[in-house]
């Protein structure tokens, strides 16, 4: 039986805060949700195909909206309403990227995403390119699976203004370029249609497809991170690591839970000089999450339980619980290494924040 690192426990604890104050689910929808396309007929038609431009924010968001709407009936077999549709995580993440300026041209060589062209999605944006495949692949796989009500050759996505060969534009080209990922998304939709599938079953298949998409596409667009400040680029990498842990915990990407999660994400692009947990225009929650993501990434490559047992000269017993205070002490030292003496004051402050949060939200390692 494996253990998740203490950072994951804190993240999941933070994201479980109640949204009792939200009087209407529509208050949680991503920006421009109501103005985005809600059915295929809202898009242009050419030669019998629906033509969608995913490099315009409302058109990309419309793809998500159709996907959420078309899959609603399948979730009704398991849950009471479409708020519990686990595909909500995709449009909400896209909406957060739009709201925080992460879909704009990071080098500002064009007006894409800025005041004169605010709905433009830049092909130079690492966030936009990663999100493209978390939109196009699940959307086209849904078409391919038959649950969207149209045939596989009836949808065409428009290419970006450059680097067109990096992107697939329809079902057949995505099948050809990304066969394993498309297969995983198709498996999710197949199980969505099985009456015997449980909510947990669906989460397993969804996260498997999601993680496979990020792992594959991240290698293609790694160079895009060079367009950002060092701290923003590191955050992008750290977020990908965090997604692995959210997937391992089967985090439920419903409307409410995803909204809760995103309350802890940076409300703007990060710039050099931003250092959590001391960013003055961020909330305490946002500072905390950003700090935790940084530590999570630093210890990600270490088998925490084995190394911890070695450090404490304790026998490895995967059936027993390990106190988080000891894990935190080990992980903080491992993450900071030789730098701990050079930044002793800041490290002490950071560790105090982390220790308090871990002990508040966890107490012990969660098991999976």
Coordinates of C-alpha atoms in Angstrom, one line a residue:
X1 CA 0.0 0.0 0.0
X2 CA 1.5 3.4 -1.0
X3 CA 1.5 6.7 0.7
X4 CA 1.0 10.2 -0.7
X5 CA 3.4 12.9 0.5
X6 CA 2.2 15.2 3.2
X7 CA 1.9 18.1 0.8
X8 CA -0.8 16.3 -1.1
X9 CA -2.7 15.8 2.1
X10 CA -2.6 19.5 2.8
X11 CA -3.7 20.4 -0.7
X12 CA -6.6 18.1 -0.6
X13 CA -7.5 19.3 2.9
X14 CA -7.4 22.9 1.7
X15 CA -9.6 22.1 -1.3
X16 CA -12.3 20.5 0.8
X17 CA -13.5 23.9 2.2
X18 CA -17.3 24.2 2.0
X19 CA -18.9 26.5 -0.6
X20 CA -22.0 27.0 1.5
X21 CA -22.0 30.7 0.5
X22 CA -22.5 29.9 -3.1
X23 CA -26.2 30.5 -3.7
X24 CA -26.3 29.4 -7.3
X25 CA -24.1 27.0 -9.2
X26 CA -24.1 29.4 -12.2
X27 CA -22.0 31.7 -10.1
X28 CA -19.2 29.2 -10.4
X29 CA -19.3 28.9 -14.2
X30 CA -16.1 29.9 -16.0
X31 CA -16.0 33.4 -17.7
X32 CA -18.3 33.8 -20.7
X33 CA -19.8 30.4 -20.2
X34 CA -23.3 31.7 -20.9
X35 CA -22.2 33.5 -24.1
X36 CA -20.3 30.5 -25.5
X37 CA -21.7 28.0 -28.0
X38 CA -24.0 25.5 -26.4
X39 CA -24.7 23.3 -29.5
X40 CA -23.0 22.4 -32.7
X41 CA -25.4 24.5 -34.7
X42 CA -23.9 27.6 -33.0
X43 CA -20.7 27.1 -35.1
X44 CA -20.1 27.8 -38.8
X45 CA -20.8 25.0 -41.3
X46 CA -18.7 24.4 -44.4
X47 CA -19.0 21.4 -46.7
X48 CA -21.1 19.6 -44.1
X49 CA -18.6 20.1 -41.3
X50 CA -18.8 22.2 -38.2
X51 CA -15.9 24.6 -38.2
X52 CA -14.6 25.5 -34.8
X53 CA -11.8 28.0 -34.0
X54 CA -10.2 26.9 -30.7
X55 CA -7.9 30.0 -30.9
X56 CA -10.8 32.2 -29.9
X57 CA -11.7 31.8 -26.3
X58 CA -15.5 31.6 -26.5
X59 CA -15.3 29.0 -29.3
X60 CA -12.9 26.8 -27.3
X61 CA -15.1 27.2 -24.3
X62 CA -18.1 26.3 -26.4
X63 CA -16.5 22.9 -27.1
X64 CA -16.4 22.3 -23.3
X65 CA -19.9 23.5 -22.9
X66 CA -21.2 21.1 -25.5
X67 CA -19.2 18.3 -23.9
X68 CA -20.6 18.9 -20.5
X69 CA -24.2 19.2 -21.8
X70 CA -24.0 16.1 -24.0
X71 CA -22.7 13.9 -21.1
X72 CA -25.1 15.2 -18.5
X73 CA -27.6 12.4 -19.1
X74 CA -25.0 9.7 -18.3
X75 CA -24.2 11.2 -15.0
X76 CA -27.8 11.3 -14.1
X77 CA -27.6 7.5 -13.8
X78 CA -25.2 7.9 -10.9
X79 CA -25.7 11.4 -9.5
X80 CA -28.6 13.8 -9.0
X81 CA -27.5 16.7 -11.2
X82 CA -24.9 17.8 -13.7
X83 CA -22.9 19.7 -11.1
X84 CA -21.4 16.4 -10.3
X85 CA -20.2 15.9 -13.9
X86 CA -16.5 15.3 -13.6
X87 CA -15.8 16.9 -16.9
X88 CA -16.3 20.3 -15.3
X89 CA -12.7 20.4 -14.3
X90 CA -11.7 21.0 -18.0
X91 CA -13.7 24.2 -18.7
X92 CA -13.0 25.6 -15.3
X93 CA -9.3 25.3 -15.7
X94 CA -9.5 26.9 -19.1
X95 CA -11.6 29.7 -17.6
X96 CA -9.0 30.3 -14.8
X97 CA -6.3 30.5 -17.5
X98 CA -8.3 33.1 -19.4
X99 CA -9.1 35.1 -16.3
X100 CA -5.5 35.3 -15.1
X101 CA -4.0 36.2 -18.5
X102 CA -2.4 32.9 -19.2
X103 CA -3.9 32.4 -22.6
X104 CA -2.3 35.6 -23.9
X105 CA 1.0 36.0 -25.9
X106 CA 3.6 35.7 -23.1
X107 CA 6.2 37.6 -25.1
X108 CA 3.7 40.4 -26.1
X109 CA 4.9 40.3 -29.7
X110 CA 1.3 40.3 -30.7
X111 CA -1.9 41.8 -29.3
X112 CA -3.3 38.3 -28.8
X113 CA -5.1 38.1 -25.4
X114 CA -4.7 41.8 -24.6
X115 CA -7.0 44.8 -24.6
X116 CA -7.2 45.2 -28.3
X117 CA -7.8 41.4 -28.9
X118 CA -8.9 40.0 -25.5
X119 CA -10.6 36.8 -26.7
X120 CA -7.6 35.7 -28.8
X121 CA -5.8 32.5 -27.5
X122 CA -2.1 32.6 -28.3
X123 CA -0.3 29.7 -29.8
X124 CA 2.8 30.9 -28.0
X125 CA 1.2 30.4 -24.7
X126 CA 2.4 27.2 -22.9
X127 CA -0.9 27.2 -21.0
X128 CA -3.0 27.6 -24.1
X129 CA -1.1 24.8 -26.0
X130 CA -1.4 22.4 -23.1
X131 CA -5.1 23.2 -22.7
X132 CA -5.7 22.8 -26.4
X133 CA -5.1 19.1 -26.1
X134 CA -7.1 18.9 -22.9
X135 CA -9.9 20.3 -25.0
X136 CA -9.5 18.9 -28.5
X137 CA -8.7 15.3 -27.5
X138 CA -11.5 14.8 -25.0
X139 CA -13.9 16.6 -27.3
X140 CA -13.0 14.7 -30.5
X141 CA -12.9 11.4 -28.6
X142 CA -16.4 12.1 -27.4
X143 CA -17.5 12.7 -31.0
X144 CA -15.7 9.4 -32.0
X145 CA -17.4 7.5 -29.2
X146 CA -20.8 8.5 -30.6
X147 CA -22.2 10.3 -27.5
X148 CA -22.1 13.7 -29.2
X149 CA -24.8 12.8 -31.8
X150 CA -22.7 13.5 -34.9
X151 CA -20.4 11.4 -37.0
X152 CA -16.6 11.5 -36.6
X153 CA -16.0 13.4 -39.9
X154 CA -18.4 16.2 -39.1
X155 CA -16.1 18.4 -37.0
X156 CA -13.0 20.3 -38.1
X157 CA -10.8 22.5 -35.8
X158 CA -9.0 25.5 -37.3
X159 CA -5.2 25.5 -37.0
X160 CA -3.2 28.1 -35.2
X161 CA -1.4 30.8 -37.1
X162 CA 1.9 28.9 -36.8
X163 CA 3.3 25.6 -35.7
X164 CA 0.3 23.9 -37.3
X165 CA 2.1 20.5 -37.6
X166 CA 2.1 20.2 -33.8
X167 CA -1.7 20.1 -33.6
X168 CA -4.2 17.6 -34.7
X169 CA -7.5 19.1 -36.1
X170 CA -10.0 16.3 -36.4
X171 CA -10.8 12.8 -35.2
X172 CA -8.8 11.0 -37.8
X173 CA -5.6 13.2 -37.4
X174 CA -5.8 13.0 -33.6
X175 CA -6.2 9.2 -33.8
X176 CA -3.1 9.1 -36.0
X177 CA -1.0 11.5 -34.0
X178 CA -2.0 10.5 -30.5
X179 CA -3.4 7.0 -30.7
X180 CA -2.7 6.0 -27.0
X181 CA -4.2 9.2 -25.6
X182 CA -7.3 9.0 -27.8
X183 CA -7.7 5.4 -26.7
X184 CA -7.7 6.4 -23.1
X185 CA -10.3 9.1 -23.6
X186 CA -12.4 6.7 -25.6
X187 CA -12.2 4.2 -22.7
X188 CA -13.5 6.9 -20.4
X189 CA -16.5 7.5 -22.6
X190 CA -17.2 3.8 -23.0
X191 CA -17.3 3.3 -19.3
X192 CA -19.4 6.5 -19.0
X193 CA -22.1 4.6 -21.0
X194 CA -21.9 1.4 -18.9
X195 CA -24.8 1.4 -16.3
X196 CA -22.6 -0.6 -14.0
X197 CA -19.8 2.1 -13.8
X198 CA -19.4 3.8 -10.5
X199 CA -18.3 7.4 -9.8
X200 CA -14.9 6.1 -8.7
X201 CA -14.6 4.0 -11.9
X202 CA -15.2 7.1 -14.0
X203 CA -12.7 9.1 -12.0
X204 CA -10.0 6.4 -12.6
X205 CA -10.6 6.5 -16.4
X206 CA -10.8 10.3 -16.6
X207 CA -7.6 10.8 -14.6
X208 CA -5.8 8.2 -16.6
X209 CA -6.6 10.0 -19.8
X210 CA -5.9 13.4 -18.3
X211 CA -2.4 12.5 -17.0
X212 CA -1.5 10.7 -20.3
X213 CA -2.4 13.9 -22.2
X214 CA -0.2 16.1 -20.0
X215 CA 2.7 13.7 -20.0
X216 CA 2.8 13.5 -23.8
X217 CA 2.0 17.0 -24.7
X218 CA 4.2 18.5 -22.0
X219 CA 7.3 17.2 -23.9
X220 CA 6.2 18.8 -27.1
X221 CA 5.8 22.3 -25.7
X222 CA 8.5 22.4 -23.0
X223 CA 10.3 25.2 -25.0
X224 CA 7.3 27.5 -24.6
X225 CA 8.1 27.8 -20.9
X226 CA 11.2 29.9 -21.9
X227 CA 8.8 32.7 -22.8
X228 CA 7.8 33.2 -19.1
X229 CA 9.4 34.5 -16.0
X230 CA 11.4 31.8 -14.1
X231 CA 8.8 31.7 -11.3
X232 CA 5.9 31.3 -13.7
X233 CA 7.7 28.6 -15.6
X234 CA 8.4 26.8 -12.4
X235 CA 4.8 27.1 -11.4
X236 CA 3.7 25.5 -14.7
X237 CA 6.0 22.6 -14.1
X238 CA 4.9 22.3 -10.4
X239 CA 1.3 22.3 -11.4
X240 CA 1.9 19.3 -13.7
X241 CA 3.4 17.5 -10.8
X242 CA 0.5 18.4 -8.6
X243 CA -1.9 17.0 -11.2
X244 CA -0.2 13.6 -10.9
X245 CA -1.0 13.6 -7.2
X246 CA -4.5 14.9 -7.6
X247 CA -5.0 12.0 -10.1
X248 CA -3.6 9.5 -7.6
X249 CA -6.0 10.7 -5.0
X250 CA -8.9 10.5 -7.6
X251 CA -9.8 14.1 -6.9
X252 CA -13.4 14.6 -8.0
X253 CA -13.3 17.3 -10.7
X254 CA -16.9 18.4 -10.2
X255 CA -18.1 22.0 -10.5
X256 CA -17.9 22.8 -6.8
X257 CA -14.7 20.9 -6.0
X258 CA -12.8 22.2 -9.0
X259 CA -13.9 25.8 -8.1
X260 CA -12.6 25.2 -4.6
X261 CA -9.3 24.0 -5.9
X262 CA -8.9 27.0 -8.2
X263 CA -9.5 29.4 -5.4
X264 CA -5.9 28.5 -4.3
X265 CA -4.3 29.1 -7.7
X266 CA -2.5 32.3 -8.6
X267 CA -4.9 35.1 -9.6
X268 CA -2.4 36.6 -12.1
X269 CA 0.8 35.7 -13.9
X270 CA 3.8 35.2 -11.7
X271 CA 6.7 37.6 -12.1
X272 CA 10.3 37.5 -10.9
X273 CA 10.3 38.6 -7.2
X274 CA 7.1 36.7 -6.3
X275 CA 7.9 34.3 -3.5
X276 CA 5.3 32.4 -1.6
X277 CA 4.2 32.6 1.1
X278 CA 5.1 36.3 1.0
X279 CA 3.2 37.6 -2.1
X280 CA 1.3 40.6 -0.8
X281 CA -1.5 40.7 -3.3
X282 CA -2.3 37.0 -3.0
X283 CA -4.6 35.6 -0.3
X284 CA -3.1 33.4 2.5
X285 CA -4.7 30.4 0.8
X286 CA -3.1 31.2 -2.6
X287 CA 0.3 31.8 -1.0
X288 CA 0.0 28.5 0.9
X289 CA -1.0 26.5 -2.2
X290 CA 1.9 28.0 -4.2
X291 CA 4.4 27.2 -1.5
X292 CA 3.1 23.6 -1.2
X293 CA 3.3 23.1 -5.0
X294 CA 6.9 24.2 -4.9
X295 CA 7.8 21.7 -2.2
X296 CA 5.8 19.0 -3.8
X297 CA 7.8 19.3 -7.0
X298 CA 11.1 19.3 -5.2
X299 CA 10.4 16.0 -3.4
X300 CA 8.5 14.4 -6.2
X301 CA 11.4 12.2 -7.4
X302 CA 12.0 10.7 -4.1
X303 CA 10.2 7.6 -2.7
X304 CA 9.2 9.4 0.4
X305 CA 8.3 6.5 2.6
X306 CA 11.4 4.5 1.9
X307 CA 13.7 7.4 2.3
X308 CA 11.9 8.6 5.5
X309 CA 12.3 5.1 7.0
X310 CA 16.0 5.1 6.2
X311 CA 16.5 8.5 7.7
X312 CA 14.7 7.6 10.9
X313 CA 16.4 4.2 11.0
X314 CA 13.0 2.6 11.2
X315 CA 11.8 -0.6 9.5
X316 CA 9.7 0.0 6.4
X317 CA 6.1 -1.0 7.1
X318 CA 3.7 0.2 4.5
X319 CA 0.8 -0.9 6.6
X320 CA 1.6 1.6 9.4
X321 CA 1.0 5.3 9.6
X322 CA 4.0 7.7 9.7
X323 CA 3.5 10.9 11.5
X324 CA 3.4 13.9 9.3
X325 CA 5.7 16.0 11.5
X326 CA 8.6 13.6 10.9
X327 CA 7.8 13.4 7.2
X328 CA 7.7 17.2 7.0
X329 CA 11.0 17.5 8.8
X330 CA 12.6 15.0 6.4
X331 CA 11.0 16.4 3.2
X332 CA 11.9 20.0 4.1
X333 CA 15.5 19.1 4.6
X334 CA 15.6 17.0 1.4
X335 CA 14.0 19.7 -0.6
X336 CA 16.2 22.6 0.6
X337 CA 19.5 20.6 0.8
X338 CA 22.6 22.7 1.0
X339 CA 20.6 26.0 0.6
X340 CA 19.1 25.6 4.0
X341 CA 21.9 27.5 5.8
X342 CA 21.9 30.4 3.2
X343 CA 18.2 31.1 3.6
X344 CA 17.7 30.0 7.1
X345 CA 15.2 32.7 8.1
X346 CA 13.0 32.3 5.0
X347 CA 13.2 28.5 5.3
X348 CA 12.2 28.6 8.9
X349 CA 9.2 30.8 8.1
X350 CA 8.2 28.5 5.2
X351 CA 8.6 25.4 7.3
X352 CA 6.5 26.9 10.1
X353 CA 3.7 27.6 7.7
X354 CA 3.9 24.1 6.2
X355 CA 4.1 22.4 9.6
X356 CA 1.0 24.2 10.9
X357 CA -0.9 23.3 7.7
X358 CA 0.1 19.7 7.6
X359 CA -0.8 19.1 11.2
X360 CA -4.1 21.0 10.8
X361 CA -5.3 19.2 7.6
X362 CA -3.7 15.7 8.0
X363 CA -2.3 14.3 11.1
X364 CA -1.2 11.2 9.2
X365 CA -0.4 10.3 5.7
X366 CA -3.4 9.4 3.6
X367 CA -3.4 6.0 2.1
X368 CA -4.3 5.0 -1.5

